Amino acid sequence: MRRNGKIETSLLAPPANTPLKFPTWIQPFHSKDRAHRSRTTTNQHGVEAFRKFVETGRVAFIADGPNEGKLCAIVNIIDQNRVLVDGPLTGITRQEMSLKKLHLTTLGVKFPWTAPTRVVRKAWIAEKIDEKWKASRWAQRVAARKIRQNLTDFERFKLNSARRTRNKLRRNVYLSLLTKTKKSTGGILKPRKSRNGKKKAGARKK
């Protein structure tokens, strides 16, 4: 700032030789430092911090729409609500998609910003995204949910019968262990703590 023929520096402005720092979500995923930080970020207590960011190369699960259940990779960020996605190996053509329809995964693909489809396909195969996704618990839960939805009435009846049998056997084992514990402790059971920290009685009083 020039005032009275002299150049004055503002306290809010950075020095002239200081490099500008952009938000992390603008930087491409192919940066080695950025990719390393997103996977190994820890807080002051040594606990791993959040690492699923909306960024170029992030693999997302489509949770709504005609392409529900498929994977795609974020190619470009349009604004805070929309991104450009591409999934050459999952049947997803390059298109604009709302972030409300996407669930971010921990998987990522390394390619430049706004990379063409052939580059995305090559990086997808190199990172073995399909194999990693099938081995994840998330994919297994999705597959199990689809199987339950496609059950017939008779198959659903057999499943409920098996659940009742399992619960009955589990309860019998629990009651037998509870009886043995009562006999060994003289009928006195120590109260156990629940998840919220409150104490629960070991057995109900009759």
PDB file of N, CA and C in Angstrom, residues 4 18 37 39 51 57 68 79 105 108 123 131 133 135 140 172 177:
ATOM      1  N   ASN A   4       1.523   8.571   1.290  1.00  0.00           N
ATOM      2  CA  ASN A   4       2.449   9.696   1.439  1.00  0.00           C
ATOM      3  C   ASN A   4       3.789   9.424   0.761  1.00  0.00           C
ATOM      4  N   THR A  18       6.423 -15.049   0.219  1.00  0.00           N
ATOM      5  CA  THR A  18       5.701 -16.191   0.780  1.00  0.00           C
ATOM      6  C   THR A  18       4.829 -16.830  -0.285  1.00  0.00           C
ATOM      7  N   ARG A  37      -0.173 -37.444   2.956  1.00  0.00           N
ATOM      8  CA  ARG A  37      -0.808 -36.834   4.115  1.00  0.00           C
ATOM      9  C   ARG A  37      -2.227 -37.344   4.294  1.00  0.00           C
ATOM     10  N   ARG A  39      -3.401 -40.169   3.786  1.00  0.00           N
ATOM     11  CA  ARG A  39      -3.466 -41.536   4.283  1.00  0.00           C
ATOM     12  C   ARG A  39      -2.889 -41.675   5.689  1.00  0.00           C
ATOM     13  N   ARG A  51      -9.736 -39.034   6.553  1.00  0.00           N
ATOM     14  CA  ARG A  51      -8.926 -39.024   5.345  1.00  0.00           C
ATOM     15  C   ARG A  51      -9.731 -39.246   4.081  1.00  0.00           C
ATOM     16  N   GLY A  57      -9.498 -38.047  -8.180  1.00  0.00           N
ATOM     17  CA  GLY A  57      -9.016 -39.405  -8.006  1.00  0.00           C
ATOM     18  C   GLY A  57      -9.698 -40.185  -6.912  1.00  0.00           C
ATOM     19  N   GLU A  68     -27.178 -46.680  -9.179  1.00  0.00           N
ATOM     20  CA  GLU A  68     -26.979 -47.010  -7.769  1.00  0.00           C
ATOM     21  C   GLU A  68     -26.231 -48.333  -7.614  1.00  0.00           C
ATOM     22  N   ASP A  79     -18.197 -27.478  -8.262  1.00  0.00           N
ATOM     23  CA  ASP A  79     -18.414 -26.529  -7.170  1.00  0.00           C
ATOM     24  C   ASP A  79     -18.586 -27.326  -5.885  1.00  0.00           C
ATOM     25  N   THR A 105     -15.273 -43.382  -0.541  1.00  0.00           N
ATOM     26  CA  THR A 105     -14.584 -44.550  -0.005  1.00  0.00           C
ATOM     27  C   THR A 105     -13.145 -44.179   0.343  1.00  0.00           C
ATOM     28  N   GLY A 108      -8.467 -44.710  -3.714  1.00  0.00           N
ATOM     29  CA  GLY A 108      -8.105 -43.567  -4.542  1.00  0.00           C
ATOM     30  C   GLY A 108      -7.306 -43.990  -5.757  1.00  0.00           C
ATOM     31  N   ALA A 123      -5.277 -46.094 -14.884  1.00  0.00           N
ATOM     32  CA  ALA A 123      -4.967 -45.937 -13.458  1.00  0.00           C
ATOM     33  C   ALA A 123      -5.848 -46.841 -12.604  1.00  0.00           C
ATOM     34  N   GLU A 131     -10.639 -55.307  -7.305  1.00  0.00           N
ATOM     35  CA  GLU A 131     -10.257 -56.348  -6.353  1.00  0.00           C
ATOM     36  C   GLU A 131     -10.293 -55.824  -4.919  1.00  0.00           C
ATOM     37  N   TRP A 133     -12.108 -53.379  -3.786  1.00  0.00           N
ATOM     38  CA  TRP A 133     -13.491 -53.116  -3.388  1.00  0.00           C
ATOM     39  C   TRP A 133     -14.208 -54.414  -3.021  1.00  0.00           C
ATOM     40  N   ALA A 135     -12.961 -57.045  -1.794  1.00  0.00           N
ATOM     41  CA  ALA A 135     -12.421 -57.569  -0.539  1.00  0.00           C
ATOM     42  C   ALA A 135     -12.815 -56.735   0.670  1.00  0.00           C
ATOM     43  N   GLN A 140     -19.092 -56.377   0.801  1.00  0.00           N
ATOM     44  CA  GLN A 140     -19.721 -57.602   1.276  1.00  0.00           C
ATOM     45  C   GLN A 140     -21.088 -57.324   1.891  1.00  0.00           C
ATOM     46  N   ASN A 172     -29.538 -70.485  25.686  1.00  0.00           N
ATOM     47  CA  ASN A 172     -29.319 -71.627  26.583  1.00  0.00           C
ATOM     48  C   ASN A 172     -27.882 -71.654  27.094  1.00  0.00           C
ATOM     49  N   LEU A 177     -24.043 -70.628  31.586  1.00  0.00           N
ATOM     50  CA  LEU A 177     -22.869 -69.929  32.118  1.00  0.00           C
ATOM     51  C   LEU A 177     -23.246 -69.034  33.288  1.00  0.00           C
TER      52      LEU A 177
END
